[in-house]
Amino acid sequence: MCDWLQVEPIVTPGNEGYVHHTVVYGCKSTFNPNLTTVTGPCYDRINMPPDITSCAGQSSLWAWAVGAGPFFYPKHVGFAIGAGHGPRYVVMEVHYDNPSNTEGVADYSGLRFHHTAQTRMYDAGMIWAGWAPFDAMIIPPQQKEWISVGYCSGECTEAGFAQSTLPDKGINIIAILLHTHLQGVKIWTRHIRDGVELPEVARDDNYDFNFQEFQVLPEEVHIKPGDDLVQMCHYQTMDK
């Protein structure tokens, strides 16, 4: 077994304006190893093998977005892989932004994972909270303030953290990636326990789509089973 200790984005020179974000998903143990060289649209259910379409969009191991540099795990934390820990196969999903429909762009972007055989005290993971994009999520034009709210309920954290090995259960948040799109101007994460609002997990009142860096928290935030997380996204559409 070993631990990831650093994740580094590799963007093909000249393609910085096309590569939007990258997500790595862990696949089921039944994944067909003969598919490791297959590429194409991840959710093309006609031409893409089911093992890939069923893996993409499921268990997230890592995410990178525009403007972020390398991420270093704290010295006591690593992402465990190998020897029965984590998936044997992953799918890397890259989203592109090509509004001018430029043809002939070749891209070789990806991620470089640095690992060590010296395993660390705590295992890292990822949790997503907020709105998943869908067709009914409409933001009207000419709005100075439009707020959408995404909930990760206490029922969700109760079930999701049931197998935590921390002494007081739950998880410790070490870093957070606040993500929305071009109309987003503010974004913050609320933390509620037993009906009482605790200090915010993170906030960005000057959100910049082109600088989506993981925020390493100055102090780890403990989320107990049963806690609520509320993701607040503030949009401004006066230019629409």
PDB file of N, CA and C in Angstrom, residues 57-119:
ATOM      1  N   GLY A  57     -18.601   9.746 -13.089  1.00  0.00           N
ATOM      2  CA  GLY A  57     -19.657  10.414 -12.340  1.00  0.00           C
ATOM      3  C   GLY A  57     -20.001   9.767 -11.020  1.00  0.00           C
ATOM      4  N   GLN A  58     -19.275   8.725 -10.617  1.00  0.00           N
ATOM      5  CA  GLN A  58     -19.597   8.024  -9.378  1.00  0.00           C
ATOM      6  C   GLN A  58     -18.649   8.421  -8.240  1.00  0.00           C
ATOM      7  N   SER A  59     -17.779   7.537  -7.812  1.00  0.00           N
ATOM      8  CA  SER A  59     -16.931   7.779  -6.640  1.00  0.00           C
ATOM      9  C   SER A  59     -15.727   8.642  -7.023  1.00  0.00           C
ATOM     10  N   SER A  60     -15.730   9.897  -6.582  1.00  0.00           N
ATOM     11  CA  SER A  60     -14.678  10.843  -6.967  1.00  0.00           C
ATOM     12  C   SER A  60     -13.452  10.688  -6.081  1.00  0.00           C
ATOM     13  N   LEU A  61     -12.293  10.643  -6.713  1.00  0.00           N
ATOM     14  CA  LEU A  61     -11.031  10.575  -5.989  1.00  0.00           C
ATOM     15  C   LEU A  61     -10.305  11.909  -5.998  1.00  0.00           C
ATOM     16  N   TRP A  62     -10.492  12.665  -7.069  1.00  0.00           N
ATOM     17  CA  TRP A  62      -9.800  13.952  -7.166  1.00  0.00           C
ATOM     18  C   TRP A  62     -10.499  14.824  -8.192  1.00  0.00           C
ATOM     19  N   ALA A  63     -10.368  16.146  -8.017  1.00  0.00           N
ATOM     20  CA  ALA A  63     -10.924  17.098  -8.974  1.00  0.00           C
ATOM     21  C   ALA A  63      -9.982  18.286  -9.108  1.00  0.00           C
ATOM     22  N   TRP A  64      -9.836  18.742 -10.319  1.00  0.00           N
ATOM     23  CA  TRP A  64      -9.028  19.933 -10.615  1.00  0.00           C
ATOM     24  C   TRP A  64      -9.863  20.874 -11.469  1.00  0.00           C
ATOM     25  N   ALA A  65      -9.713  22.189 -11.251  1.00  0.00           N
ATOM     26  CA  ALA A  65     -10.433  23.176 -12.056  1.00  0.00           C
ATOM     27  C   ALA A  65      -9.493  24.307 -12.453  1.00  0.00           C
ATOM     28  N   VAL A  66      -9.970  25.152 -13.335  1.00  0.00           N
ATOM     29  CA  VAL A  66      -9.175  26.227 -13.939  1.00  0.00           C
ATOM     30  C   VAL A  66      -8.436  27.049 -12.883  1.00  0.00           C
ATOM     31  N   GLY A  67      -7.157  27.254 -13.101  1.00  0.00           N
ATOM     32  CA  GLY A  67      -6.373  28.145 -12.252  1.00  0.00           C
ATOM     33  C   GLY A  67      -5.680  27.487 -11.084  1.00  0.00           C
ATOM     34  N   ALA A  68      -6.000  26.246 -10.790  1.00  0.00           N
ATOM     35  CA  ALA A  68      -5.410  25.582  -9.622  1.00  0.00           C
ATOM     36  C   ALA A  68      -4.023  25.037  -9.953  1.00  0.00           C
ATOM     37  N   GLY A  69      -3.147  25.100  -8.965  1.00  0.00           N
ATOM     38  CA  GLY A  69      -1.815  24.531  -9.099  1.00  0.00           C
ATOM     39  C   GLY A  69      -1.743  23.186  -8.404  1.00  0.00           C
ATOM     40  N   PRO A  70      -0.557  22.719  -8.059  1.00  0.00           N
ATOM     41  CA  PRO A  70      -0.423  21.434  -7.362  1.00  0.00           C
ATOM     42  C   PRO A  70      -1.000  21.502  -5.954  1.00  0.00           C
ATOM     43  N   PHE A  71      -1.497  20.365  -5.484  1.00  0.00           N
ATOM     44  CA  PHE A  71      -2.031  20.273  -4.121  1.00  0.00           C
ATOM     45  C   PHE A  71      -1.157  19.324  -3.320  1.00  0.00           C
ATOM     46  N   PHE A  72      -0.797  19.753  -2.110  1.00  0.00           N
ATOM     47  CA  PHE A  72       0.015  18.939  -1.207  1.00  0.00           C
ATOM     48  C   PHE A  72      -0.848  18.551  -0.009  1.00  0.00           C
ATOM     49  N   TYR A  73      -0.974  17.251   0.247  1.00  0.00           N
ATOM     50  CA  TYR A  73      -1.687  16.814   1.439  1.00  0.00           C
ATOM     51  C   TYR A  73      -0.882  17.192   2.677  1.00  0.00           C
ATOM     52  N   PRO A  74      -1.565  17.491   3.798  1.00  0.00           N
ATOM     53  CA  PRO A  74      -0.833  17.714   5.051  1.00  0.00           C
ATOM     54  C   PRO A  74       0.024  16.499   5.401  1.00  0.00           C
ATOM     55  N   LYS A  75       1.044  16.699   6.216  1.00  0.00           N
ATOM     56  CA  LYS A  75       2.017  15.640   6.483  1.00  0.00           C
ATOM     57  C   LYS A  75       1.422  14.432   7.198  1.00  0.00           C
ATOM     58  N   HIS A  76       0.269  14.600   7.842  1.00  0.00           N
ATOM     59  CA  HIS A  76      -0.341  13.475   8.556  1.00  0.00           C
ATOM     60  C   HIS A  76      -1.453  12.807   7.748  1.00  0.00           C
ATOM     61  N   VAL A  77      -1.649  13.244   6.493  1.00  0.00           N
ATOM     62  CA  VAL A  77      -2.766  12.754   5.679  1.00  0.00           C
ATOM     63  C   VAL A  77      -2.262  12.316   4.308  1.00  0.00           C
ATOM     64  N   GLY A  78      -2.792  11.196   3.806  1.00  0.00           N
ATOM     65  CA  GLY A  78      -2.497  10.743   2.451  1.00  0.00           C
ATOM     66  C   GLY A  78      -3.696  10.012   1.884  1.00  0.00           C
ATOM     67  N   PHE A  79      -3.723   9.868   0.574  1.00  0.00           N
ATOM     68  CA  PHE A  79      -4.810   9.140  -0.077  1.00  0.00           C
ATOM     69  C   PHE A  79      -4.325   7.718  -0.339  1.00  0.00           C
ATOM     70  N   ALA A  80      -4.867   6.754   0.393  1.00  0.00           N
ATOM     71  CA  ALA A  80      -4.382   5.371   0.349  1.00  0.00           C
ATOM     72  C   ALA A  80      -4.773   4.682  -0.953  1.00  0.00           C
ATOM     73  N   ILE A  81      -3.791   4.021  -1.575  1.00  0.00           N
ATOM     74  CA  ILE A  81      -4.042   3.239  -2.782  1.00  0.00           C
ATOM     75  C   ILE A  81      -3.242   1.942  -2.698  1.00  0.00           C
ATOM     76  N   GLY A  82      -3.734   0.900  -3.381  1.00  0.00           N
ATOM     77  CA  GLY A  82      -3.021  -0.368  -3.436  1.00  0.00           C
ATOM     78  C   GLY A  82      -3.300  -1.257  -2.244  1.00  0.00           C
ATOM     79  N   ALA A  83      -3.005  -2.547  -2.390  1.00  0.00           N
ATOM     80  CA  ALA A  83      -3.127  -3.542  -1.314  1.00  0.00           C
ATOM     81  C   ALA A  83      -4.511  -3.522  -0.668  1.00  0.00           C
ATOM     82  N   GLY A  84      -5.540  -3.502  -1.511  1.00  0.00           N
ATOM     83  CA  GLY A  84      -6.898  -3.549  -0.994  1.00  0.00           C
ATOM     84  C   GLY A  84      -7.475  -2.209  -0.613  1.00  0.00           C
ATOM     85  N   HIS A  85      -6.708  -1.133  -0.773  1.00  0.00           N
ATOM     86  CA  HIS A  85      -7.196   0.202  -0.441  1.00  0.00           C
ATOM     87  C   HIS A  85      -7.464   0.971  -1.725  1.00  0.00           C
ATOM     88  N   GLY A  86      -8.695   1.428  -1.890  1.00  0.00           N
ATOM     89  CA  GLY A  86      -9.032   2.195  -3.072  1.00  0.00           C
ATOM     90  C   GLY A  86      -9.218   1.316  -4.295  1.00  0.00           C
ATOM     91  N   PRO A  87      -9.644   1.920  -5.397  1.00  0.00           N
ATOM     92  CA  PRO A  87      -9.928   1.152  -6.615  1.00  0.00           C
ATOM     93  C   PRO A  87      -8.665   0.734  -7.350  1.00  0.00           C
ATOM     94  N   ARG A  88      -8.765  -0.330  -8.133  1.00  0.00           N
ATOM     95  CA  ARG A  88      -7.644  -0.770  -8.965  1.00  0.00           C
ATOM     96  C   ARG A  88      -7.608   0.009 -10.277  1.00  0.00           C
ATOM     97  N   TYR A  89      -8.775   0.486 -10.715  1.00  0.00           N
ATOM     98  CA  TYR A  89      -8.860   1.203 -11.984  1.00  0.00           C
ATOM     99  C   TYR A  89      -9.615   2.511 -11.785  1.00  0.00           C
ATOM    100  N   VAL A  90      -9.243   3.503 -12.568  1.00  0.00           N
ATOM    101  CA  VAL A  90      -9.902   4.805 -12.485  1.00  0.00           C
ATOM    102  C   VAL A  90     -10.259   5.281 -13.891  1.00  0.00           C
ATOM    103  N   VAL A  91     -11.216   6.189 -13.951  1.00  0.00           N
ATOM    104  CA  VAL A  91     -11.556   6.909 -15.180  1.00  0.00           C
ATOM    105  C   VAL A  91     -11.226   8.376 -14.959  1.00  0.00           C
ATOM    106  N   MET A  92     -10.459   8.954 -15.871  1.00  0.00           N
ATOM    107  CA  MET A  92     -10.172  10.384 -15.817  1.00  0.00           C
ATOM    108  C   MET A  92     -11.071  11.102 -16.821  1.00  0.00           C
ATOM    109  N   GLU A  93     -11.873  12.011 -16.311  1.00  0.00           N
ATOM    110  CA  GLU A  93     -12.837  12.746 -17.135  1.00  0.00           C
ATOM    111  C   GLU A  93     -12.364  14.192 -17.269  1.00  0.00           C
ATOM    112  N   VAL A  94     -12.148  14.642 -18.503  1.00  0.00           N
ATOM    113  CA  VAL A  94     -11.701  16.012 -18.765  1.00  0.00           C
ATOM    114  C   VAL A  94     -12.817  16.760 -19.485  1.00  0.00           C
ATOM    115  N   HIS A  95     -13.196  17.921 -18.943  1.00  0.00           N
ATOM    116  CA  HIS A  95     -14.196  18.770 -19.590  1.00  0.00           C
ATOM    117  C   HIS A  95     -13.483  19.893 -20.336  1.00  0.00           C
ATOM    118  N   TYR A  96     -13.964  20.168 -21.540  1.00  0.00           N
ATOM    119  CA  TYR A  96     -13.353  21.196 -22.386  1.00  0.00           C
ATOM    120  C   TYR A  96     -14.334  22.336 -22.644  1.00  0.00           C
ATOM    121  N   ASP A  97     -13.783  23.523 -22.851  1.00  0.00           N
ATOM    122  CA  ASP A  97     -14.562  24.713 -23.178  1.00  0.00           C
ATOM    123  C   ASP A  97     -14.044  25.244 -24.515  1.00  0.00           C
ATOM    124  N   ASN A  98     -14.861  25.121 -25.556  1.00  0.00           N
ATOM    125  CA  ASN A  98     -14.446  25.537 -26.898  1.00  0.00           C
ATOM    126  C   ASN A  98     -15.589  26.309 -27.560  1.00  0.00           C
ATOM    127  N   PRO A  99     -15.936  27.490 -26.998  1.00  0.00           N
ATOM    128  CA  PRO A  99     -17.110  28.225 -27.506  1.00  0.00           C
ATOM    129  C   PRO A  99     -16.968  28.685 -28.951  1.00  0.00           C
ATOM    130  N   SER A 100     -15.746  28.847 -29.445  1.00  0.00           N
ATOM    131  CA  SER A 100     -15.555  29.284 -30.832  1.00  0.00           C
ATOM    132  C   SER A 100     -15.510  28.118 -31.813  1.00  0.00           C
ATOM    133  N   ASN A 101     -15.690  26.892 -31.293  1.00  0.00           N
ATOM    134  CA  ASN A 101     -15.691  25.682 -32.132  1.00  0.00           C
ATOM    135  C   ASN A 101     -14.416  25.543 -32.963  1.00  0.00           C
ATOM    136  N   THR A 102     -13.297  25.846 -32.334  1.00  0.00           N
ATOM    137  CA  THR A 102     -12.007  25.688 -32.999  1.00  0.00           C
ATOM    138  C   THR A 102     -11.760  24.216 -33.297  1.00  0.00           C
ATOM    139  N   GLU A 103     -11.360  23.916 -34.508  1.00  0.00           N
ATOM    140  CA  GLU A 103     -11.125  22.537 -34.910  1.00  0.00           C
ATOM    141  C   GLU A 103      -9.644  22.181 -34.830  1.00  0.00           C
ATOM    142  N   GLY A 104      -9.385  20.883 -34.698  1.00  0.00           N
ATOM    143  CA  GLY A 104      -8.018  20.383 -34.762  1.00  0.00           C
ATOM    144  C   GLY A 104      -7.193  20.572 -33.512  1.00  0.00           C
ATOM    145  N   VAL A 105      -7.837  20.817 -32.371  1.00  0.00           N
ATOM    146  CA  VAL A 105      -7.100  20.990 -31.116  1.00  0.00           C
ATOM    147  C   VAL A 105      -6.782  19.612 -30.538  1.00  0.00           C
ATOM    148  N   ALA A 106      -5.511  19.299 -30.384  1.00  0.00           N
ATOM    149  CA  ALA A 106      -5.085  18.033 -29.765  1.00  0.00           C
ATOM    150  C   ALA A 106      -4.691  18.310 -28.321  1.00  0.00           C
ATOM    151  N   ASP A 107      -5.169  17.490 -27.410  1.00  0.00           N
ATOM    152  CA  ASP A 107      -4.899  17.738 -25.993  1.00  0.00           C
ATOM    153  C   ASP A 107      -4.366  16.484 -25.312  1.00  0.00           C
ATOM    154  N   TYR A 108      -3.371  16.691 -24.467  1.00  0.00           N
ATOM    155  CA  TYR A 108      -2.754  15.591 -23.717  1.00  0.00           C
ATOM    156  C   TYR A 108      -2.690  15.936 -22.228  1.00  0.00           C
ATOM    157  N   SER A 109      -3.641  16.739 -21.785  1.00  0.00           N
ATOM    158  CA  SER A 109      -3.642  17.177 -20.388  1.00  0.00           C
ATOM    159  C   SER A 109      -4.012  16.023 -19.463  1.00  0.00           C
ATOM    160  N   GLY A 110      -3.626  16.155 -18.207  1.00  0.00           N
ATOM    161  CA  GLY A 110      -3.949  15.128 -17.225  1.00  0.00           C
ATOM    162  C   GLY A 110      -3.488  15.543 -15.846  1.00  0.00           C
ATOM    163  N   LEU A 111      -3.241  14.571 -15.014  1.00  0.00           N
ATOM    164  CA  LEU A 111      -2.814  14.799 -13.633  1.00  0.00           C
ATOM    165  C   LEU A 111      -1.631  13.895 -13.324  1.00  0.00           C
ATOM    166  N   ARG A 112      -0.708  14.412 -12.540  1.00  0.00           N
ATOM    167  CA  ARG A 112       0.425  13.607 -12.078  1.00  0.00           C
ATOM    168  C   ARG A 112       0.273  13.402 -10.571  1.00  0.00           C
ATOM    169  N   PHE A 113       0.242  12.134 -10.152  1.00  0.00           N
ATOM    170  CA  PHE A 113       0.088  11.798  -8.736  1.00  0.00           C
ATOM    171  C   PHE A 113       1.446  11.380  -8.171  1.00  0.00           C
ATOM    172  N   HIS A 114       1.870  12.061  -7.128  1.00  0.00           N
ATOM    173  CA  HIS A 114       3.106  11.705  -6.434  1.00  0.00           C
ATOM    174  C   HIS A 114       2.730  10.846  -5.228  1.00  0.00           C
ATOM    175  N   HIS A 115       3.431   9.748  -5.024  1.00  0.00           N
ATOM    176  CA  HIS A 115       3.059   8.850  -3.931  1.00  0.00           C
ATOM    177  C   HIS A 115       4.288   8.408  -3.153  1.00  0.00           C
ATOM    178  N   THR A 116       4.028   7.863  -1.983  1.00  0.00           N
ATOM    179  CA  THR A 116       5.087   7.382  -1.109  1.00  0.00           C
ATOM    180  C   THR A 116       4.680   6.050  -0.502  1.00  0.00           C
ATOM    181  N   ALA A 117       5.665   5.200  -0.238  1.00  0.00           N
ATOM    182  CA  ALA A 117       5.401   3.924   0.427  1.00  0.00           C
ATOM    183  C   ALA A 117       5.293   4.097   1.936  1.00  0.00           C
ATOM    184  N   GLN A 118       5.647   5.267   2.433  1.00  0.00           N
ATOM    185  CA  GLN A 118       5.539   5.549   3.865  1.00  0.00           C
ATOM    186  C   GLN A 118       4.135   6.092   4.137  1.00  0.00           C
ATOM    187  N   THR A 119       3.250   5.197   4.528  1.00  0.00           N
ATOM    188  CA  THR A 119       1.853   5.587   4.704  1.00  0.00           C
ATOM    189  C   THR A 119       1.697   6.556   5.869  1.00  0.00           C
TER     190      THR A 119
END
